[in-house]
mmCIF file of C-alpha atoms and ligand atoms in Angstrom:
data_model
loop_
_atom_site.group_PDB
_atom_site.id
_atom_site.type_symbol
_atom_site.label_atom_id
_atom_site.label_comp_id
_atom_site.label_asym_id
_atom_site.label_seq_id
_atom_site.Cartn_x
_atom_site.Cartn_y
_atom_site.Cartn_z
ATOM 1 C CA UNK A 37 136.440 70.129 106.055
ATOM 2 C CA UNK A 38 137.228 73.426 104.323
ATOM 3 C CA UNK A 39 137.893 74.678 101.401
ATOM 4 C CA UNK A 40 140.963 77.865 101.181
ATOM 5 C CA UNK A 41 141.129 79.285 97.250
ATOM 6 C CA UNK A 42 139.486 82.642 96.572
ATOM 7 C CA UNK A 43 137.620 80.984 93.299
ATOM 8 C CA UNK A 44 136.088 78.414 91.468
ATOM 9 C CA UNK A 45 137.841 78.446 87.786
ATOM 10 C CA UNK A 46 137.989 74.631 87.204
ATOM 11 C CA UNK A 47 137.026 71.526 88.387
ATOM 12 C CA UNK A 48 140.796 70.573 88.424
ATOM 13 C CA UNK A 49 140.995 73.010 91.114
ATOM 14 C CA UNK A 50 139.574 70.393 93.603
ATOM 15 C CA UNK A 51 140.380 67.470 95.032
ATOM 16 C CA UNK A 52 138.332 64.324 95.052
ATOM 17 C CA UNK A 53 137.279 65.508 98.975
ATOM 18 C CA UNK A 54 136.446 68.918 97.891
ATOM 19 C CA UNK A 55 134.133 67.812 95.445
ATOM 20 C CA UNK A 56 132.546 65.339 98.172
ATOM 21 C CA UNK A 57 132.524 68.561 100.040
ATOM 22 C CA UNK A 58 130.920 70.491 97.517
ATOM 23 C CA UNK A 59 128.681 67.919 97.092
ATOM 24 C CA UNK A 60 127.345 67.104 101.096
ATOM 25 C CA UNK A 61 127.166 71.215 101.194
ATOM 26 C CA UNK A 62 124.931 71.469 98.213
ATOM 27 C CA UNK A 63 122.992 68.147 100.038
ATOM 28 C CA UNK A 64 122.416 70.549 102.836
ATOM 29 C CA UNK A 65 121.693 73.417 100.853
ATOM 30 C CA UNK A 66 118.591 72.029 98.731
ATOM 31 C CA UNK A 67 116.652 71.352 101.452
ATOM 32 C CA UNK A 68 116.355 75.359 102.116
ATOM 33 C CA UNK A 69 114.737 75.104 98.605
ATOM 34 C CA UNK A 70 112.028 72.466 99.667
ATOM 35 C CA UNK A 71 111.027 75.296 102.354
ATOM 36 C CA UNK A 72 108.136 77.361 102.511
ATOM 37 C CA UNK A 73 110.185 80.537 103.480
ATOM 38 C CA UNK A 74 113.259 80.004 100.764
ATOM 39 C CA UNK A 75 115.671 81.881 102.766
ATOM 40 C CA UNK A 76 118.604 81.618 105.234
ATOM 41 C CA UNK A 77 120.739 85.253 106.191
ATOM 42 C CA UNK A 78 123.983 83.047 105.241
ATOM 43 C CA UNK A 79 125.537 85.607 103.044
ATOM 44 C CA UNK A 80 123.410 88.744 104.632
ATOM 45 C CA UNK A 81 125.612 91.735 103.305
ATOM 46 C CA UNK A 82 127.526 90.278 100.339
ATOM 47 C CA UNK A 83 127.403 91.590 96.745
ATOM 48 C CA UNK A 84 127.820 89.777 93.860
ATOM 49 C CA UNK A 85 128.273 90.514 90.394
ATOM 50 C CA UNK A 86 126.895 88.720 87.869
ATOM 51 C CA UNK A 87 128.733 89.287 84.816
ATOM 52 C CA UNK A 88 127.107 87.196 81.830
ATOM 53 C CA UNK A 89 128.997 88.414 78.622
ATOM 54 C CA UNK A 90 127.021 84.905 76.923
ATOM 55 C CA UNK A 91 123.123 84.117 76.770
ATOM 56 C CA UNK A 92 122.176 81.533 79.917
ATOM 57 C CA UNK A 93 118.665 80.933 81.007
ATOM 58 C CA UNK A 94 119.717 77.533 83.666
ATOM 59 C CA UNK A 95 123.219 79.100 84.989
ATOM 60 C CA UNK A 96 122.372 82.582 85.284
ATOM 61 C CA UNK A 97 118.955 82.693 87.082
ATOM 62 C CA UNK A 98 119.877 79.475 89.508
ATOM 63 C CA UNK A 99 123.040 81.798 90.288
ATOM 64 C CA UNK A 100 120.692 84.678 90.442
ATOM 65 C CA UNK A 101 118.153 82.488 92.651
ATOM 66 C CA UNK A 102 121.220 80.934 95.129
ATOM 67 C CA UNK A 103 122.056 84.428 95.885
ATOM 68 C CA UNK A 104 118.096 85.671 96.660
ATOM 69 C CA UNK A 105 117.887 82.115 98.838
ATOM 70 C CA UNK A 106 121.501 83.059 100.913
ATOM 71 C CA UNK A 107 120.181 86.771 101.254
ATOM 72 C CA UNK A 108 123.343 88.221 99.499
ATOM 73 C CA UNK A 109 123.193 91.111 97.153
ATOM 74 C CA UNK A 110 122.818 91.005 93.623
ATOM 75 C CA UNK A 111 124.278 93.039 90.686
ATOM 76 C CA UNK A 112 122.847 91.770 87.111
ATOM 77 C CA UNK A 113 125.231 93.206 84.188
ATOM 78 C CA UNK A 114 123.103 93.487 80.963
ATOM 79 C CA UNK A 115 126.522 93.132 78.566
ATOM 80 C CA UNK A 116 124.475 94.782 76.015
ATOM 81 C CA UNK A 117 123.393 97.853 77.960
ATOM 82 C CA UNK A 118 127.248 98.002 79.616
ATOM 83 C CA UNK A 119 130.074 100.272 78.427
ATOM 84 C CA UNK A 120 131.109 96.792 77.019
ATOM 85 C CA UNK A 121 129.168 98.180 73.723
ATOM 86 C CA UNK A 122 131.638 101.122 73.545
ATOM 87 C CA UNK A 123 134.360 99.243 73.674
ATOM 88 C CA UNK A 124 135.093 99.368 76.854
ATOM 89 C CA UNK A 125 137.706 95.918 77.635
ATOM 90 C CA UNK A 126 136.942 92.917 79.871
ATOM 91 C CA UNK A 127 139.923 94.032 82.019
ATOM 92 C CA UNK A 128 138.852 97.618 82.835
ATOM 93 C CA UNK A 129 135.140 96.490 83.238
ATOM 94 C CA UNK A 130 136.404 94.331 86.077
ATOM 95 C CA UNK A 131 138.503 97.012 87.875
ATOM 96 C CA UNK A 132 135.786 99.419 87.769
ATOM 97 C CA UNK A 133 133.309 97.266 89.078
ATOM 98 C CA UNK A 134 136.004 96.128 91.990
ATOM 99 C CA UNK A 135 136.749 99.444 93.032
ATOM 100 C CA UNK A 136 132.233 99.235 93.855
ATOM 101 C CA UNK A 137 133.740 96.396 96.359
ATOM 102 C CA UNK A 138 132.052 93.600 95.647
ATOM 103 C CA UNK A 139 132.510 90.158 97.042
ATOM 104 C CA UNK A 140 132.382 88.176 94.071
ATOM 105 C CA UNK A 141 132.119 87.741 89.838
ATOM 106 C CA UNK A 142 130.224 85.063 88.459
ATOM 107 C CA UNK A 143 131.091 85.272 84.997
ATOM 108 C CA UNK A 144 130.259 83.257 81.403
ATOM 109 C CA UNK A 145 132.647 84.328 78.675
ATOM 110 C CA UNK A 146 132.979 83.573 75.378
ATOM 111 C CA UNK A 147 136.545 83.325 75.792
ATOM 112 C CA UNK A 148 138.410 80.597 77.281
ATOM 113 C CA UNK A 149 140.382 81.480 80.095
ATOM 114 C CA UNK A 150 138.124 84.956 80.784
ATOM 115 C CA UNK A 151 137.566 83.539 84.383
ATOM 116 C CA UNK A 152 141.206 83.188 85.339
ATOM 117 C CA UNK A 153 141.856 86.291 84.236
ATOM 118 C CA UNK A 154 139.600 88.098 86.182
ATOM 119 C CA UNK A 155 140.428 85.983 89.034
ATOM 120 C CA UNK A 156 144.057 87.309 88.911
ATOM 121 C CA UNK A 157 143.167 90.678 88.554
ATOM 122 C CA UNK A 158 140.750 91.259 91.781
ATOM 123 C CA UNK A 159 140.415 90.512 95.446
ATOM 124 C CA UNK A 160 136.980 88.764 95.000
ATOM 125 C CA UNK A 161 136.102 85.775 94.386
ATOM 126 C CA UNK A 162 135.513 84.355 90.880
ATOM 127 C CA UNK A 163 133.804 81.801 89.976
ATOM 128 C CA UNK A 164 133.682 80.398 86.111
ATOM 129 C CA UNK A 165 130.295 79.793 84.980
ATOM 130 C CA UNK A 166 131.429 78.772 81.864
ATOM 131 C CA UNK A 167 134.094 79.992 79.723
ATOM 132 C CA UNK A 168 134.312 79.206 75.710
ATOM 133 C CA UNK A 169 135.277 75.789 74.976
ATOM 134 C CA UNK A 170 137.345 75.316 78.341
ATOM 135 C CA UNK A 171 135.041 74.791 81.532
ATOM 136 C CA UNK A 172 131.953 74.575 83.544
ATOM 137 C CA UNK A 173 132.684 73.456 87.055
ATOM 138 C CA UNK A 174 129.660 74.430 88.564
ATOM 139 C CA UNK A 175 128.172 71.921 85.654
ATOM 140 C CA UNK A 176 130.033 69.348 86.338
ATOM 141 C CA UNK A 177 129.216 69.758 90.112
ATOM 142 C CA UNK A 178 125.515 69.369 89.444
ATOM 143 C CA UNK A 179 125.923 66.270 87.553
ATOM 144 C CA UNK A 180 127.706 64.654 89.841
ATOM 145 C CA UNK A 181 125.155 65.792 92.217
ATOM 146 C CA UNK A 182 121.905 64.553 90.367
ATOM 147 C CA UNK A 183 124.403 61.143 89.878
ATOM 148 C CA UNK A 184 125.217 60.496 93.279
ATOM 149 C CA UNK A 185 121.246 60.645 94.412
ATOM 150 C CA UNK A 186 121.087 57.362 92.866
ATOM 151 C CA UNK A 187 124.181 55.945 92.329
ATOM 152 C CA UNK A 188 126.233 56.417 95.459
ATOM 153 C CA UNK A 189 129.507 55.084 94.302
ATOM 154 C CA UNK A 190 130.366 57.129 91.092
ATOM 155 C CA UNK A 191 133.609 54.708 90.776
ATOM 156 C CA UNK A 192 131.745 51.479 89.986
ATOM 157 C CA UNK A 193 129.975 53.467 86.877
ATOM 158 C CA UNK A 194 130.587 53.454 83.035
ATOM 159 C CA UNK A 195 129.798 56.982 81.905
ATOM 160 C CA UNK A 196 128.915 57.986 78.318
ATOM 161 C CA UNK A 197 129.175 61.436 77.131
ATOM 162 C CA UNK A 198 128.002 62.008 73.152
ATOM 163 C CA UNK A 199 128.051 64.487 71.015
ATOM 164 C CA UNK A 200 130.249 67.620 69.996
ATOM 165 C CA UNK A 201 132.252 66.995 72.886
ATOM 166 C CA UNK A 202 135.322 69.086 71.099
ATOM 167 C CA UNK A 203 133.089 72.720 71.432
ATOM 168 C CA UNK A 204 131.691 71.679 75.215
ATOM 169 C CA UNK A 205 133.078 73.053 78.280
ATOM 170 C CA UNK A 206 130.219 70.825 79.828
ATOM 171 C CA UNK A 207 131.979 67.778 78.875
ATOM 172 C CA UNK A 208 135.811 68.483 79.862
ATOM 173 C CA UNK A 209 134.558 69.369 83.491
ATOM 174 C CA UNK A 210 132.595 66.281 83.467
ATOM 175 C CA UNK A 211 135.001 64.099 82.419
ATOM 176 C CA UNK A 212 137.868 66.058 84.637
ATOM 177 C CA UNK A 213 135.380 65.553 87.238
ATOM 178 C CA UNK A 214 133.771 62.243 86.859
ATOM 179 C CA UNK A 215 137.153 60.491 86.058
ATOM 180 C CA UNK A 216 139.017 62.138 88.921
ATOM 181 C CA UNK A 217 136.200 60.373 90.861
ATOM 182 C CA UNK A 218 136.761 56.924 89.650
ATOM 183 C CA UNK A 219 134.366 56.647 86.621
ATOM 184 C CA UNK A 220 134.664 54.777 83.388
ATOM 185 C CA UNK A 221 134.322 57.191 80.702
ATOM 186 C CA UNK A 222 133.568 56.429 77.201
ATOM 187 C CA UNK A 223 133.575 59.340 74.354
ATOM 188 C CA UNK A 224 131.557 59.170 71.623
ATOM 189 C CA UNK A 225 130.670 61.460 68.609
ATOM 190 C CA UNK A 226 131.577 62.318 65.005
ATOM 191 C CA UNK A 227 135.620 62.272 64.496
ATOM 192 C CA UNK A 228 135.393 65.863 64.103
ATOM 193 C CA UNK A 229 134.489 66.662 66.646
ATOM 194 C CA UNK A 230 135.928 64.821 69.321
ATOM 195 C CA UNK A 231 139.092 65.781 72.068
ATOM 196 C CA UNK A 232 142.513 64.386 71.384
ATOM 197 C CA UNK A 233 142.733 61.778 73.829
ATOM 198 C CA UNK A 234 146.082 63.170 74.790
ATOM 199 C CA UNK A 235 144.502 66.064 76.419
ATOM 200 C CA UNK A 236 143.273 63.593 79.022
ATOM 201 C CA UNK A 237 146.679 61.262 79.074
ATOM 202 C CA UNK A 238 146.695 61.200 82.929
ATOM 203 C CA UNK A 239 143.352 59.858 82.854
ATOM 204 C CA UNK A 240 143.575 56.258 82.235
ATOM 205 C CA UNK A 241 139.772 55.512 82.476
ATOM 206 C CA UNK A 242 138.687 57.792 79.569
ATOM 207 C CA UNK A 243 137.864 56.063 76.229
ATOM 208 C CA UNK A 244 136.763 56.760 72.697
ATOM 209 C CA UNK A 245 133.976 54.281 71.758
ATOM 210 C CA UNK A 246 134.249 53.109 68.009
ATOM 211 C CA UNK A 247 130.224 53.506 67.815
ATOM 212 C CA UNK A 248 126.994 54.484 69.395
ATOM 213 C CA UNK A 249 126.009 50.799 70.561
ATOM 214 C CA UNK A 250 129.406 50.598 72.584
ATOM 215 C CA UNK A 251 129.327 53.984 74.057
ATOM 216 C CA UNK A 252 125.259 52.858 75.590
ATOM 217 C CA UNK A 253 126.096 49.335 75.979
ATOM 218 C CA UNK A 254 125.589 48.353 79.870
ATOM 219 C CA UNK A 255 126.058 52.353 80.321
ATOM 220 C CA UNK A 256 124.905 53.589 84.064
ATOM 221 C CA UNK A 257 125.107 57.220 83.130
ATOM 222 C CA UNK A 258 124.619 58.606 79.537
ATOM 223 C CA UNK A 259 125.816 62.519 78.984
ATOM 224 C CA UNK A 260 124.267 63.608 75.522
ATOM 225 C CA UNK A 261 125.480 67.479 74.478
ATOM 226 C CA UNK A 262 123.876 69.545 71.970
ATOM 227 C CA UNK A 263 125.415 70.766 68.802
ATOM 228 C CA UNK A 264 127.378 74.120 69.661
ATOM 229 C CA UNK A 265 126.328 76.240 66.512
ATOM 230 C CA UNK A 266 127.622 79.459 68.297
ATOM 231 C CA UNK A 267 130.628 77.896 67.972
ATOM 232 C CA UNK A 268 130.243 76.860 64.639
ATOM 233 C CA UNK A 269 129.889 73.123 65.019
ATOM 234 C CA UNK A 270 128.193 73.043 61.586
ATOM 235 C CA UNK A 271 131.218 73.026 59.707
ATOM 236 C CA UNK A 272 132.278 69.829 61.429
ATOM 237 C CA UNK A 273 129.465 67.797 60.282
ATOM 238 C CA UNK A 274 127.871 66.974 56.480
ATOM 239 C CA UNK A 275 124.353 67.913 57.728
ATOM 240 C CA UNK A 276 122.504 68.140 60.750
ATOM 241 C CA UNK A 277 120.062 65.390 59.425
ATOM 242 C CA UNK A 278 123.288 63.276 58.360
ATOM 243 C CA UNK A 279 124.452 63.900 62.891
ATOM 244 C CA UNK A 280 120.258 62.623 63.546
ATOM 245 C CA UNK A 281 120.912 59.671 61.692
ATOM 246 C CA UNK A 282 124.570 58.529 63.260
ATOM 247 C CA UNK A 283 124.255 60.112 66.699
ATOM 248 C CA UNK A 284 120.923 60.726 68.126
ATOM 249 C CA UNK A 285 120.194 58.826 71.109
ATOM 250 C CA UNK A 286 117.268 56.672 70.255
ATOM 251 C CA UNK A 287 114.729 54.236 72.678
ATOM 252 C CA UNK A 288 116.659 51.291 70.517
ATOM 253 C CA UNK A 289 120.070 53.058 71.938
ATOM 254 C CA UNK A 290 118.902 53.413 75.133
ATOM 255 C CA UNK A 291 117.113 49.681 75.338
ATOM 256 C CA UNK A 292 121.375 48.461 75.522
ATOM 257 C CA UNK A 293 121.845 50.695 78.523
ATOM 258 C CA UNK A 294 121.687 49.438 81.898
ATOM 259 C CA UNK A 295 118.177 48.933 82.766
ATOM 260 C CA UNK A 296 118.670 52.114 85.718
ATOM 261 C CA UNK A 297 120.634 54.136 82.998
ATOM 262 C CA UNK A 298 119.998 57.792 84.078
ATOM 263 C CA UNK A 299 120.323 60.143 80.632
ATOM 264 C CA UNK A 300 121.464 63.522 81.721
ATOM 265 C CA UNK A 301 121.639 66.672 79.432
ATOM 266 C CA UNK A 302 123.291 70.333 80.116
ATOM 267 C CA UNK A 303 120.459 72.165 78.337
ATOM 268 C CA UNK A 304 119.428 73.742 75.796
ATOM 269 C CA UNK A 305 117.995 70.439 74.118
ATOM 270 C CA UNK A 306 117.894 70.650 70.584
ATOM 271 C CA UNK A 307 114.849 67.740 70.629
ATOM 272 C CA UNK A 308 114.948 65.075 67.841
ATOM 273 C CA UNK A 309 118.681 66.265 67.014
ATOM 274 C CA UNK A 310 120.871 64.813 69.473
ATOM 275 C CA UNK A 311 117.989 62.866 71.719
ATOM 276 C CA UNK A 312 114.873 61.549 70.666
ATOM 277 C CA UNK A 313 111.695 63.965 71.997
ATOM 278 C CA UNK A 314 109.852 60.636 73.169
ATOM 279 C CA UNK A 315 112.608 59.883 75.380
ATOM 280 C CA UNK A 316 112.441 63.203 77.262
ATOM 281 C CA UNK A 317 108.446 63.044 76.390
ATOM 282 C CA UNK A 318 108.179 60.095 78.637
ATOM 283 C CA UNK A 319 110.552 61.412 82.001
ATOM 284 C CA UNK A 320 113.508 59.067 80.640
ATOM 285 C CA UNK A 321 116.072 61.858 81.696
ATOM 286 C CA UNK A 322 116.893 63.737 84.765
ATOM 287 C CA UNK A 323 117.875 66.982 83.387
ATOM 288 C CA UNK A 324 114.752 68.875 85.266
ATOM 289 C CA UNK A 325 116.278 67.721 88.099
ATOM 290 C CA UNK A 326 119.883 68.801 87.085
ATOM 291 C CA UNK A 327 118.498 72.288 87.148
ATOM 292 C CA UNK A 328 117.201 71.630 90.383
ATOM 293 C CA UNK A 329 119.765 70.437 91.572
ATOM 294 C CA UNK A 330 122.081 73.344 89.953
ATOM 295 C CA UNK A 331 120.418 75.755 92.626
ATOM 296 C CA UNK A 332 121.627 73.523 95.426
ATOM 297 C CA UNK A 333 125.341 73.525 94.160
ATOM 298 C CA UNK A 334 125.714 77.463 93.142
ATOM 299 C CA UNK A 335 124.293 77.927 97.260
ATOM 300 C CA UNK A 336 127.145 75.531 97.955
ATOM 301 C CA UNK A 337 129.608 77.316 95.926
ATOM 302 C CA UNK A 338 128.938 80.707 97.416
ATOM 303 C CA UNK A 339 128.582 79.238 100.527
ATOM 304 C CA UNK A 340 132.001 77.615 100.382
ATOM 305 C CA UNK A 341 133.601 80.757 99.007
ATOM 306 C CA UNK A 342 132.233 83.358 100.234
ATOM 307 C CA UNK A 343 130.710 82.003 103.719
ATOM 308 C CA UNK A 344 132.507 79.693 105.384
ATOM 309 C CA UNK A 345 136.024 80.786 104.983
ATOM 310 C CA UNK A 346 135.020 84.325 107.132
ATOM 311 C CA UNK A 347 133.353 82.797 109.883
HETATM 312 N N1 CP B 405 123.743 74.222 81.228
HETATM 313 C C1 CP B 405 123.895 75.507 80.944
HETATM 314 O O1 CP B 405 124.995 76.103 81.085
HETATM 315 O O2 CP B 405 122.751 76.125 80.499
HETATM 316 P P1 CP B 405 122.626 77.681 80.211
HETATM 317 O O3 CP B 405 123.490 77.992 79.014
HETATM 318 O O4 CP B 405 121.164 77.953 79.952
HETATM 319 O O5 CP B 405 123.134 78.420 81.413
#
């Protein structure tokens, strides 16, 4: 198996293989983190930028750490002590930093599409580690990962993913992802802020539920997303305690799930907003191990990119 594109922009850019692929590679890759000595010479003598021009804590220090664990170089841009703060424009920062050769941009932008751009513009590789409202493949790998480690065959599941789905880039990867793989997908969340389900018309297996109780009902796999108020999600709603009281995820929600429901959440939690704190008080979620696990896939990913392909 192999894998030929330069980057890693969406999760539409793979095939239902490649993301087994991506997957069994990442498999192999987290046992390196279970080591004493955390590191293999895989990527001895790359460099890689990473270009954050949005706060991460998860994404940017388990790229950071996948990079220390494969021995490449790293380059941390602070966008706040960059020419950035003079004014200096996304394309030029890229050009300048390519002509330092690197061998790859890992980039968060505030601006959908920011990652194919710079993709088109340089000779190394790019890969999107979340861009505005549009995608986050690596995101979407991870939960697939931390899903498969229980539930093998993602195609038998019903998946529910709740909340302001319309501002998450977490959720259209996971549902470009998770459908592409066979899953039943249920949408929930207030009107406002859900997708159009016509910008998912060639996915047959993606619903809207009508309420809470029928997005959890019998659910395998339960996605619940924060409020986005960077990106001004509070002018979608009445009130933040009005969004507790209609779409929290409560133990009396999560008693109609399947009784091996796993509840999985992208981080930052907003606790006792969008999930109860008892339920992630008591080790009812896996998202500790979805940032586990996120090491494991952004090894895979440079791996896959930036390894493999020049051996
Ligand atoms: N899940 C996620 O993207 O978290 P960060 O914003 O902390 O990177």
């Amino acid at each position: 198996m192999s894998f030929d594109k330069k980057d890693l922009i969406s999760i539409n850019d793979l095939t239902k293989s490649d993301i087994y692929y991506f997957i069994e590679t990442a498999e192999e890759f987290k046992k390196i983190s279970l080591k004493d000595i955390k590191k293999v010479p895989t990527l001895r003598g790359k460099t890689i930028v990473n270009l954050f021009y949005e706060p991460s804590t998860r994404t940017r220090s388990s790229f950071e750490i996948a990079q220390k664990r494969l021995s490449a170089d790293s380059l941390n841009i602070t966008i706040s002590q960059s020419s950035v703060t003079k004014g200096e424009s996304l394309k030029d920062t890229i050009l300048n930093l390519e002509s330092m050769k690197p061998d790859a941009f890992i980039v968060r932008h505030h601006e959908s599409g920011a990652s194919y751009f710079i993709s088109k513009i340089t000779k190394a590789s790019t890969i999107n580690a979340g861009d505005g409202m549009n995608e986050h493949p690596t995101q979407c790998l991870l939960d697939i990962m931390t899903i498969m480690e229980e539930k093998r065959n993602i195609g038998s599941l019903k998946v529910a993913i709740i909340g302001d789905i319309y501002h998450s880039r977490v959720a259209r990867s996971d549902i470009y992802g998770l459908s592409k793989l066979g899953a039943e997908i249920y949408l929930y969340g207030p009107y406002s802020l859900l997708p159009r389900l016509k910008d998912f018309k060639d996915r047959r297996n993606v619903k809207i539920a009508c309420s809470m109780e029928e997005a959890v009902k019998n659910a395998d796999v339960i996605i619940m997303l924060r409020i986005q108020k960077e990106r001004a999600s509070y002018y979608f709603i009445p009130s933040i305690e009005e969004y507790r009281n209609f779409f929290k995820l409560t133990p009396g929600l999560l008693s109609l799930a399947s009784k091996d429901v796993m509840v999985l959440h992208p981080g930052p939690v907003n606790r006792d907003d969008e999930i109860a704190g008892s339920i992630i008080n008591e080790n009812k979620t896996r998202i500790l191990k979805q940032v586990e696990n996120g090491v494991a896939v952004r090894m895979a990913c440079l791996y896959i990119l930036l390894g493999v392909k020049k051996q």
